[in-house]
Amino acid sequence: MSEPTQISFSTIDEAVKALSEGGLVVVMDDEDRENEGDLLLAARHATPANVAFVLRHSTGILCAPMPAATADALDLPPMVDSNTCPKGTAFTVTVDVRDGTTTGVSAADRAATFRALADGSGATTADDFIRPGHVFPLRARPGGVRTRRGHTEAAVDLCELAGIYPPVGVIGEIMDKDSGEMKRLQGCYELARDHNLPIITVEQLVRYLDARDAAAAAQQSEEVRLVAECTVPIERSGAYLGEWQMKVYAGEKKGQHDEPHSHIIALVKGDVTADDGRAVLARVHSECFTGNTIGSMRCDCNDQLTEALKMVADAGRGVVLYVQGHEGRGIGLVNKIKAYKLQTEERLNTYEANTALGLPVDERSYETSRAIFAHLGIRTLRLITNNPSKIDALRGMVADSVPLLSPVNEHNAGYLKAKRDMEQQLSTLKRSTDSAGTHRQLKRSIKSILDEHPASGVAAAKESGVSAAVSAALLEEAQAFNAYAAAPSVALGAGCSIETSHITKEMPLTIPDHVDTTRLRVGIVRTLWNEGFVGPLTAGCKKGLAAAGVPEKNVVEVSVPGSFELPYAALSLAQSGKVDAVVALGVLIKGETAHFENISAACANGLMEAGLKTGVPVLYGVLNCYTTDQAKARCLAPSQLPMSLGLSAVRMAALKTNAL
């Protein structure tokens, strides 16, 4: 019998580096637990070759550990209602990715499934997977290896340390192929040594994370101190949000333009210290005197603050940090006003104006915010943000991010466009198209639409008095939201379910097999106003068209400023002879005047007249909502109303062409 090899473990940093570069790592759990080793790689880096390697050296059952939020987003529920597994391993339903695979069991097919599960762009949805399949997703427990010392949590923690988001891994239990038994430490070490792989233990990872947090806490204790606190009732936009704990912290001066004695206000709702494994909903909101105090429409700060407070209030538990010293992305109020003047007089965007003043485009730091979260006893966050730099700055704490949708107006359209162009928005706003074309990003400008469809209603945009610059900015904003939104799909034969917080309606929107939908042509006329809702509404409608088999080249899209212009655009498009049906999309939200009722009635009557006059079906996809919450329930996931509008347009186009 050969002498046992002297075992020397790698460092956590070496393992993290290997993962970030697409390599494999061997992870050992505790001797008094399973005392087994797993091969681990980041699912994002899965290839036929490295998956085949894991298959050769494992049981052949490959799992995909992921945060619960990622599993929820992909509709991966627990495999069983009552988990009696001795170690509590949280298996979900098994899956194979639908496109580009055959049986799903080969190394190549499983690699494709792993990559799809780790697709952080948002282009992959629950509908892209077949159930059951050959890959076993696992739900990691919030808090990682410090709440459950398993390979599942280790995989997610290590991916997070490697900066891989979403942190989805691939793990396979290492097995001795000759004996059929699981390899223990000695055998796992020899495998790692022979293939030059880092080998670490879960215990190492726990100590590493504890040491990191202790060092951060020691530094942070010097950076913040609680100086005052009280209870305060909060009301925003007419909605009472209940009582909150207000805690005022004194923070360090981080940027040269910060106020000398800046403070951070923590608005705390509910018990955020509860050790129940749930990530805490949180928002880090930059001070904005112009937006939050005087109601300037040049930014979306006031809308974002209101929405964040409402989200936390609805959740019943969370924190909103209001950070002084972040005015104008850290340049201070005086410089911000100077930048505003340049934006107005020199037509510079928000970043160009900062640069013209010799100032950084963004000087904000989030270390003090991290320190306050730690002081509040919060380890993991569901961060409300559209800004990837905040996620990066709070790396290690952020388990999930929650986007904010803000209304777009003619005053802030350029600002929002500039933020996106500087890559300050979430990567989900930059979805690439998939092979079926169900998540298409609009690439046209107003000019190109006019060139392609001279009879279309986009002429109304020129006649409306909206400047070309604002129209272009709004259109680009529409592109981003169209790419961002994706309503869940349904099987055409099963009908379409529309869900709101109050009711569920089933509609029999089946398309008979004999209808050749590839020959149908559909026009979409949609508003730029209320883009945060109309963008997702349009994306879902287009998904319905694609699901029914209407080719992308057969879909004509026209944008107009508001709902009042929709009848003109619909009539022009219907008269062009280029479409078999038109669907009009918009969102009207009631204000304080009779404008809502007048526009709603005029739009409905005008669209009906356009259809009757031309003989081309014109579908009414304009939502008349009393509140923004009603608009959210109908336009945003999980509502299937947007998709149903596309399916309805297909059915009416088939009726018009006598295909039904």
XYZ file of C-alpha atoms in Angstrom, residues 78-539:
462
model
C -38.523 22.628 -5.541
C -38.541 19.092 -6.920
C -40.736 17.906 -4.026
C -43.085 19.633 -1.607
C -41.544 17.942 1.430
C -37.765 17.615 1.297
C -36.615 14.651 3.395
C -33.014 14.667 2.119
C -30.735 14.208 5.187
C -28.547 17.135 4.140
C -31.438 19.299 2.968
C -30.131 19.568 -0.601
C -32.632 21.836 -2.347
C -33.170 20.158 -5.720
C -35.518 21.863 -8.157
C -37.250 20.398 -11.176
C -34.710 19.192 -13.726
C -34.253 20.980 -17.040
C -32.691 20.971 -20.507
C -32.363 24.109 -22.580
C -34.767 23.957 -25.496
C -32.775 25.442 -28.389
C -29.642 23.838 -29.799
C -29.878 20.529 -27.938
C -30.956 17.004 -28.860
C -31.527 14.463 -26.075
C -30.098 16.842 -23.476
C -27.825 14.230 -21.906
C -24.576 14.720 -23.853
C -21.758 16.841 -22.471
C -22.407 19.389 -25.217
C -26.133 19.540 -24.459
C -25.589 19.824 -20.734
C -22.981 22.547 -21.257
C -25.541 24.501 -23.276
C -28.092 24.102 -20.487
C -25.609 25.282 -17.851
C -24.745 28.368 -19.901
C -28.433 29.170 -20.369
C -29.054 28.897 -16.618
C -26.220 31.377 -16.061
C -27.307 33.820 -18.752
C -27.184 37.154 -16.978
C -28.479 39.185 -19.923
C -32.068 38.274 -19.164
C -32.677 36.981 -22.701
C -33.218 33.473 -21.320
C -36.564 32.885 -19.616
C -38.360 29.959 -18.029
C -39.926 29.117 -21.385
C -36.504 28.361 -22.857
C -36.218 25.155 -20.796
C -37.749 21.693 -21.148
C -38.901 19.962 -17.953
C -37.871 17.334 -16.919
C -34.310 17.341 -18.179
C -30.799 16.140 -17.437
C -29.438 19.058 -15.382
C -30.263 19.361 -11.674
C -30.533 22.993 -10.508
C -30.023 23.536 -6.766
C -31.287 26.417 -4.637
C -28.538 27.832 -2.440
C -29.524 29.006 1.003
C -29.190 32.788 1.550
C -26.118 33.562 3.633
C -24.000 30.978 1.829
C -21.661 28.542 3.563
C -22.099 30.370 6.847
C -25.725 29.261 7.004
C -25.282 25.847 5.333
C -21.847 24.295 4.860
C -22.633 22.534 1.599
C -21.167 22.366 -1.890
C -24.257 24.178 -3.182
C -23.588 27.277 -1.089
C -19.825 27.041 -1.636
C -20.335 27.142 -5.399
C -22.469 30.292 -5.205
C -20.131 32.017 -2.718
C -17.069 31.270 -4.854
C -18.752 32.490 -8.038
C -19.667 35.719 -6.232
C -16.080 36.155 -5.055
C -14.996 35.644 -8.676
C -17.327 38.437 -9.783
C -19.538 36.074 -11.775
C -23.176 37.173 -11.897
C -25.554 35.518 -11.696
C -23.460 33.219 -9.492
C -24.443 29.868 -10.998
C -22.065 26.927 -10.777
C -21.652 23.391 -12.073
C -20.830 20.693 -9.519
C -20.345 16.945 -9.722
C -19.452 14.585 -6.857
C -16.074 12.930 -7.421
C -16.296 9.129 -7.626
C -13.748 6.334 -7.907
C -14.672 4.655 -11.179
C -13.039 1.349 -10.194
C -14.651 0.827 -6.798
C -17.832 2.766 -7.444
C -17.349 4.511 -4.101
C -17.058 8.219 -3.508
C -13.498 9.481 -3.340
C -12.430 10.885 -0.019
C -9.833 13.543 0.694
C -6.781 11.547 -0.431
C -8.304 10.554 -3.769
C -9.689 14.023 -4.420
C -6.333 15.592 -3.646
C -4.573 13.255 -6.091
C -7.098 14.140 -8.803
C -6.494 17.846 -8.212
C -2.714 17.352 -8.195
C -2.669 15.238 -11.351
C -4.728 17.799 -13.287
C -3.208 20.911 -11.713
C -6.483 22.025 -10.136
C -6.833 24.123 -6.979
C -8.279 22.195 -4.026
C -9.925 23.937 -1.079
C -12.312 23.131 1.757
C -15.629 24.599 2.825
C -14.040 25.318 6.212
C -11.387 27.424 4.460
C -14.093 29.355 2.661
C -15.995 30.038 5.897
C -12.827 31.321 7.581
C -11.989 33.444 4.536
C -15.406 35.103 4.486
C -15.386 35.654 8.259
C -11.936 37.229 8.109
C -12.935 39.460 5.212
C -16.039 40.663 7.008
C -14.176 41.178 10.270
C -11.569 43.313 8.511
C -14.282 45.281 6.757
C -16.193 45.753 10.006
C -13.066 46.983 11.775
C -12.491 49.530 9.037
C -16.148 50.449 8.806
C -16.522 51.016 12.540
C -14.131 53.919 12.097
C -16.072 55.254 9.115
C -19.627 55.523 10.476
C -21.334 56.197 13.764
C -25.002 56.436 14.647
C -25.695 59.981 15.859
C -29.509 60.152 16.057
C -32.633 58.066 15.561
C -36.410 58.344 15.815
C -39.674 56.946 14.461
C -41.253 58.777 11.536
C -44.501 58.227 9.555
C -43.976 58.548 5.788
C -46.330 59.525 2.973
C -45.287 59.701 -0.699
C -47.466 60.747 -3.637
C -50.600 60.472 -1.541
C -49.824 56.946 -0.319
C -49.329 56.361 3.412
C -46.348 54.042 3.859
C -46.555 53.537 7.610
C -44.023 54.177 10.349
C -40.295 53.804 9.776
C -37.200 53.973 11.945
C -35.005 56.885 10.872
C -31.348 56.458 11.793
C -28.828 59.207 11.038
C -25.203 58.190 10.555
C -22.159 60.435 10.346
C -19.953 59.313 7.504
C -16.502 60.086 6.228
C -15.962 62.650 3.490
C -15.333 60.439 0.442
C -15.041 62.816 -2.501
C -13.359 66.188 -2.710
C -16.707 67.786 -3.568
C -18.644 66.229 -0.654
C -20.063 68.444 2.051
C -17.688 68.632 5.053
C -20.045 66.832 7.455
C -22.225 64.645 5.259
C -24.691 62.246 6.793
C -26.475 59.159 5.598
C -30.073 58.610 6.639
C -31.226 55.017 6.990
C -34.984 54.578 6.690
C -35.656 51.139 8.151
C -38.924 49.232 7.763
C -39.566 46.122 9.847
C -37.000 43.794 11.402
C -33.989 43.744 9.086
C -31.844 41.862 11.604
C -33.982 38.712 11.556
C -31.668 35.779 10.870
C -34.112 33.951 8.620
C -31.833 33.591 5.609
C -33.769 36.118 3.528
C -31.930 38.887 1.709
C -33.079 42.358 2.763
C -34.697 44.629 0.173
C -32.609 47.810 0.077
C -32.000 50.984 -1.897
C -28.955 53.281 -1.808
C -30.361 56.621 -2.969
C -28.119 59.558 -3.810
C -29.046 62.945 -2.406
C -30.801 65.084 -5.021
C -31.987 68.502 -3.865
C -33.294 69.428 -7.309
C -35.282 66.236 -7.800
C -36.308 65.176 -4.300
C -36.861 68.607 -2.741
C -38.066 70.972 -5.463
C -39.412 68.356 -7.884
C -37.175 69.019 -10.896
C -38.175 66.963 -13.945
C -34.627 66.886 -15.321
C -33.901 63.590 -13.587
C -35.829 60.565 -12.343
C -34.559 60.767 -8.752
C -37.866 61.702 -7.154
C -39.745 58.938 -8.949
C -37.056 56.443 -7.962
C -37.129 57.451 -4.292
C -40.917 57.226 -4.154
C -40.969 53.867 -5.895
C -38.207 52.434 -3.676
C -40.021 53.499 -0.501
C -43.247 51.967 -1.787
C -41.480 48.711 -2.677
C -39.975 48.404 0.791
C -43.286 49.335 2.427
C -45.073 46.671 0.384
C -42.448 44.106 1.391
C -42.853 45.092 5.045
C -39.105 44.828 5.588
C -36.159 46.700 4.139
C -33.940 49.773 4.140
C -33.614 52.920 2.050
C -30.349 54.820 2.531
C -30.444 58.509 1.613
C -26.814 59.486 1.023
C -25.768 63.089 1.519
C -22.635 64.063 -0.360
C -23.780 62.265 -3.516
C -25.453 65.316 -5.040
C -24.802 65.371 -8.790
C -22.990 62.006 -8.613
C -20.648 63.452 -6.019
C -19.783 66.855 -7.530
C -21.981 68.842 -5.121
C -25.001 71.091 -5.599
C -23.168 74.195 -6.863
C -21.284 72.288 -9.539
C -24.437 70.394 -10.441
C -26.261 73.662 -11.177
C -23.300 74.803 -13.282
C -23.511 71.517 -15.177
C -27.244 72.042 -15.717
C -26.511 75.387 -17.328
C -24.034 73.793 -19.738
C -26.564 71.088 -20.577
C -29.115 73.768 -21.468
C -26.902 76.283 -23.258
C -24.288 74.012 -24.846
C -26.548 70.967 -25.401
C -24.122 68.749 -23.470
C -25.312 65.598 -21.771
C -24.931 65.083 -18.036
C -21.509 63.430 -18.330
C -20.125 65.828 -20.928
C -21.113 68.756 -18.720
C -19.148 67.351 -15.781
C -16.106 66.853 -17.982
C -16.384 70.377 -19.397
C -16.219 71.698 -15.820
C -13.119 69.628 -15.138
C -15.048 67.313 -12.824
C -15.285 63.511 -12.709
C -18.365 61.957 -14.285
C -19.035 60.010 -11.079
C -17.209 60.456 -7.780
C -19.557 58.545 -5.522
C -18.275 55.953 -3.065
C -20.421 53.268 -1.477
C -18.098 52.042 1.274
C -19.938 54.049 3.909
C -23.224 52.542 2.747
C -21.675 49.089 3.090
C -20.597 50.013 6.618
C -24.119 51.106 7.545
C -25.644 47.893 6.244
C -23.130 45.997 8.393
C -23.989 48.180 11.396
C -27.660 47.330 10.870
C -26.778 43.636 10.949
C -27.535 43.061 7.266
C -25.426 40.510 5.392
C -27.238 40.051 2.098
C -29.243 42.489 -0.003
C -31.839 42.526 -2.735
C -30.593 45.830 -4.107
C -33.091 48.148 -5.797
C -31.023 49.722 -8.564
C -30.499 50.215 -12.293
C -26.804 50.968 -11.740
C -24.240 48.148 -12.098
C -21.563 50.204 -10.322
C -23.602 50.013 -7.112
C -23.803 46.248 -7.458
C -20.047 46.073 -8.013
C -19.349 48.386 -5.070
C -21.473 46.233 -2.755
C -20.177 42.960 -4.161
C -20.419 40.135 -1.681
C -23.572 41.592 -0.130
C -25.859 41.672 -3.169
C -27.784 38.442 -3.645
C -30.075 39.921 -6.291
C -30.938 43.232 -7.926
C -34.388 44.708 -8.488
C -34.769 47.228 -11.351
C -36.615 50.525 -11.077
C -38.875 51.731 -13.872
C -39.340 55.498 -13.986
C -41.593 57.589 -16.236
C -39.812 59.190 -19.188
C -40.659 62.794 -20.055
C -39.321 65.346 -22.492
C -37.156 66.890 -19.760
C -35.374 63.758 -18.511
C -35.220 61.706 -21.737
C -31.742 62.936 -22.641
C -30.501 62.329 -19.099
C -31.751 58.734 -19.098
C -30.268 58.123 -22.526
C -26.881 59.450 -21.382
C -26.910 57.172 -18.353
C -27.525 54.170 -20.564
C -24.891 55.216 -23.081
C -22.347 55.419 -20.261
C -23.261 51.858 -19.316
C -24.751 52.946 -16.029
C -27.891 50.879 -16.501
C -28.320 47.198 -15.761
C -27.111 44.736 -18.359
C -30.702 43.499 -18.669
C -31.412 46.611 -20.678
C -28.994 45.319 -23.315
C -30.497 41.970 -24.156
C -29.320 40.327 -27.305
C -31.818 38.662 -29.598
C -32.412 34.937 -29.362
C -32.705 32.573 -32.311
C -36.498 32.656 -32.320
C -36.530 36.425 -32.341
C -38.787 36.639 -29.297
C -36.660 39.267 -27.560
C -35.931 41.679 -30.380
C -34.350 45.023 -29.744
C -35.675 47.813 -31.969
C -32.773 49.194 -34.033
C -34.549 51.836 -36.094
C -34.499 55.591 -35.811
C -37.503 57.794 -36.586
C -35.858 58.755 -39.875
C -35.341 55.165 -40.999
C -38.956 54.272 -40.194
C -40.112 57.213 -42.274
C -37.847 56.099 -45.115
C -39.186 52.543 -44.991
C -42.832 53.427 -44.428
C -43.502 56.932 -45.758
C -47.244 56.572 -45.282
C -46.938 55.659 -41.620
C -48.125 57.673 -38.698
C -44.638 58.589 -37.528
C -45.200 61.794 -39.458
C -47.332 62.753 -36.489
C -44.198 62.874 -34.373
C -42.783 65.590 -36.612
C -46.047 67.507 -36.581
C -46.523 67.247 -32.836
C -44.066 69.907 -31.768
C -41.816 67.389 -30.032
C -38.240 68.232 -30.921
C -36.247 65.824 -33.041
C -33.689 65.478 -30.247
C -36.338 64.548 -27.692
C -38.053 62.188 -30.138
C -34.767 60.428 -30.851
C -33.927 60.226 -27.161
C -37.322 58.819 -26.317
C -37.057 56.306 -29.125
C -33.702 55.092 -27.874
C -35.201 54.784 -24.408
C -37.942 52.695 -25.965
C -35.289 50.426 -27.449
C -33.830 49.771 -24.038
C -37.156 48.989 -22.429
C -38.209 46.800 -25.364
C -35.052 44.768 -24.841
C -35.634 44.713 -21.084
C -39.227 43.510 -21.089
C -40.231 39.962 -21.856
C -43.683 38.736 -20.935
C -43.896 35.032 -20.100
C -44.994 32.910 -23.024
C -47.762 30.315 -23.103
C -48.607 27.407 -25.361
C -50.865 28.688 -28.089
C -53.132 25.694 -27.827
C -53.717 26.309 -24.140
C -54.984 29.847 -24.441
C -53.590 32.897 -22.709
C -53.851 33.696 -19.014
C -53.866 37.341 -17.938
C -53.071 37.810 -14.281
C -53.442 40.883 -12.099
C -53.327 41.179 -8.345
C -57.094 40.780 -8.271
C -58.314 38.536 -11.091
C -57.255 35.904 -13.585
C -58.865 35.723 -16.994
C -58.495 32.882 -19.453
C -58.847 33.707 -23.138
C -59.042 31.014 -25.847
C -56.502 32.609 -28.179
C -55.768 29.473 -30.139
C -54.507 29.711 -33.714
C -55.811 26.861 -35.915
C -53.124 24.646 -37.417
C -54.210 25.381 -40.986
C -53.447 29.118 -40.667
C -50.127 30.004 -42.319
C -49.023 32.728 -39.925
C -45.736 33.211 -41.781
C -47.676 35.093 -44.474
C -49.461 37.463 -42.098
C -48.328 41.089 -41.753
C -48.935 43.043 -38.572
C -48.385 46.707 -37.771
C -47.733 48.041 -34.285
C -48.391 51.696 -33.496
C -47.234 52.627 -30.023
C -46.682 55.691 -27.892
C -43.444 57.033 -26.495
C -45.260 58.555 -23.536
C -45.261 56.411 -20.351
C -42.391 54.441 -21.860
C -41.750 52.499 -18.672
C -45.049 50.724 -19.264
C -45.482 50.901 -23.042
C -42.007 49.419 -23.624
C -42.837 46.148 -21.840
C -46.326 46.195 -23.379
C -44.777 46.404 -26.858
C -42.178 43.722 -26.133
